[in-house]
C-alpha cells in the first residue's frame, strides 16, 4: 500500500511530507513499544504531580472563600451567561483602554486556541506523528494555531513595552517583578511550542506550508542538524513545553495571575442589579441568631467579596478612575483589595486549621490592622472602580460592609456623619428640617398632595429630600412639576408622608437606619396603591425597590 504524499520545498532541500507513519523513522512514526510505554508513564506522572499540586492549592482557595458569609447570587442565569460571553470571551471591559486591552486580548485568545496544541503535544511526546483526530494537521487548524500563537508574542511585547517605557501611575503598588516573570513564562511556552512544531516539520512529521508560516520558519533552525539531533531536539522541546505549561498551571494558584482561573467566576457571580445598588444586609434584631453588623473580621466578608480578592489583576484601572485617589486621598481600590487578599492568605489558613481542630483562635479586626480607617472613609461610593474593573470586582460593597461594622458595632464615623445620621433618624431628612416643610417648594404650583385614603394617582412624583429642601434642587423639582402638569398627567406627591429613602445612611454604613426608613416608605407606597413613580433621580427609588415586594414602574428624568 502506497502512502499519500505532498511534496514541498523546504530550505535548500526538497522534503516529502507523508501522511501516516514514516517507514524511514520507525522510532518516530511507530515507536518502540517500550519507549512509548515509558513516555506514557512519564506523561501520566507529570500530569499527576502537576494536577495534584494544583488541586491541593485549589482546595485551599475554595475553603478560604467558603469562610465568607452567604450571599445570594444564583439568579438571572441568561444575563450572567451573556456577560460571560461579552466580558470574559469578548474582553469588552478590557477594551475600555484600547492598547492594553488589545495586548491582554491577544494573549487570552491565543491561549484559548493553543489549548489544542497542548493536546497535540501530550500525544506527540508518546508518538511524534500524533495529530488531533479529524481536525489535526488540517490547513485551517494550522493557520489558526500559528496566527494566534504569534498574537500571544505580540501581546507580550505590547504589555512589556507599556511597563518598561510608559510605566503608568496605575501600576503603583503592583507586583511589577512578578508581572515580568509571568510574561517571561508565557513567552517561553509559546517559543518552545513553535520550536517544537518547527522540529516536527524538519523531521517530515508535519508539512512545511504557507498555512503554518511561523512554524515553517522555525523549521529552518533545525535544517543543519542531523536526523538524530533533530529527533533529540524534538523530544526535549516537547517535554520542555509540557513542563512549562504544567508549571504555569501550578504557579497560577500562588501568583497575582490567579485571576486567569478565577475571573470568569467573579464576572459570573457579580451583581446583575443596576449599577450603584448596594448588596443589602438584612438585620433582624428580633431573631434568634445574632445579627451580622457588617464586616469586622475576615469571616464577616461575604463569599463573593472573598472571591473578588482572587480576581484582582493589579492593573490599576480602578485606582486611576477613583476620585478619592485622584484628589490625594489615601484610598486606592486596588491596594485595598491587595491588602485584604494578603490578609486572607495569611490569616485564612489559621482560621481553617483552628476550625478543623475545634480550637479557639484570635480574630484579627480588619480595621485598623489590615485597612486604615481613612481609606474606608475616603470612598464616595460612586462606583467608578467597578465600572473600570475588567473582572467585575465589587469594591464598593466591600468598603460599605466594613463601614457598616464601624458605624453600627463600633460607633466610629467621620465627625460630619453623626449629625446627618441623627437628622435622618429624628426628622426623616439629612437637613433636619420639619416634615411639614416638604411641600414648601411647590408653593403656588397647585401640586396635589396624596393624603391617606385618597385614590392612587396615575403617577406619583417622588420629590426627594434635595428637591424639597435644597434651594438649587428645588428649582429642578418645580420645573418637573410644571412639565408634568403641562403634559396633562394625573400626578401627586406624598408631601409630609415622604421620608428620605435612607440611601445616605446606607452608603455611610448605617444599614439598620436605612432599613427603617426604606420600610416606612415602602409601607406608605403600598398602602397608597402606588404603581408608577416619576423621579428626577433613579437613586431615589432604586433602594426602595430592593426593600419592596411590589415592582414599581419608575420613570427617571435624565439630562
PDB file of C-alpha atoms in Angstrom, residues 73-88 92 264 266-275 277 392:
ATOM      1  CA  UNK A  73     -26.005  35.253  43.512  1.00  0.00           C
ATOM      2  CA  UNK A  74     -27.742  32.383  41.714  1.00  0.00           C
ATOM      3  CA  UNK A  75     -30.488  34.093  39.691  1.00  0.00           C
ATOM      4  CA  UNK A  76     -30.545  35.814  36.284  1.00  0.00           C
ATOM      5  CA  UNK A  77     -28.668  32.966  34.589  1.00  0.00           C
ATOM      6  CA  UNK A  78     -29.210  34.199  30.980  1.00  0.00           C
ATOM      7  CA  UNK A  79     -27.900  37.651  31.911  1.00  0.00           C
ATOM      8  CA  UNK A  80     -24.904  36.128  33.663  1.00  0.00           C
ATOM      9  CA  UNK A  81     -24.050  33.889  30.710  1.00  0.00           C
ATOM     10  CA  UNK A  82     -24.346  36.816  28.308  1.00  0.00           C
ATOM     11  CA  UNK A  83     -21.964  38.806  30.478  1.00  0.00           C
ATOM     12  CA  UNK A  84     -19.507  35.890  30.462  1.00  0.00           C
ATOM     13  CA  UNK A  85     -19.508  35.965  26.677  1.00  0.00           C
ATOM     14  CA  UNK A  86     -19.047  39.731  26.463  1.00  0.00           C
ATOM     15  CA  UNK A  87     -16.570  40.353  29.277  1.00  0.00           C
ATOM     16  CA  UNK A  88     -14.620  37.106  29.527  1.00  0.00           C
ATOM     17  CA  UNK A  92     -15.231  44.013  26.426  1.00  0.00           C
ATOM     18  CA  UNK A 264     -14.695  34.000  34.993  1.00  0.00           C
ATOM     19  CA  UNK A 266     -16.217  36.754  39.656  1.00  0.00           C
ATOM     20  CA  UNK A 267     -17.778  38.022  36.433  1.00  0.00           C
ATOM     21  CA  UNK A 268     -20.497  35.366  36.548  1.00  0.00           C
ATOM     22  CA  UNK A 269     -21.381  35.946  40.199  1.00  0.00           C
ATOM     23  CA  UNK A 270     -21.198  39.755  40.160  1.00  0.00           C
ATOM     24  CA  UNK A 271     -24.466  41.541  40.790  1.00  0.00           C
ATOM     25  CA  UNK A 272     -26.994  41.743  37.973  1.00  0.00           C
ATOM     26  CA  UNK A 273     -28.780  44.671  39.611  1.00  0.00           C
ATOM     27  CA  UNK A 274     -28.489  48.182  38.263  1.00  0.00           C
ATOM     28  CA  UNK A 275     -25.103  49.742  38.806  1.00  0.00           C
ATOM     29  CA  UNK A 277     -27.265  49.413  44.032  1.00  0.00           C
ATOM     30  CA  UNK A 392     -16.135  42.911  37.922  1.00  0.00           C
TER      31      UNK A 392
END
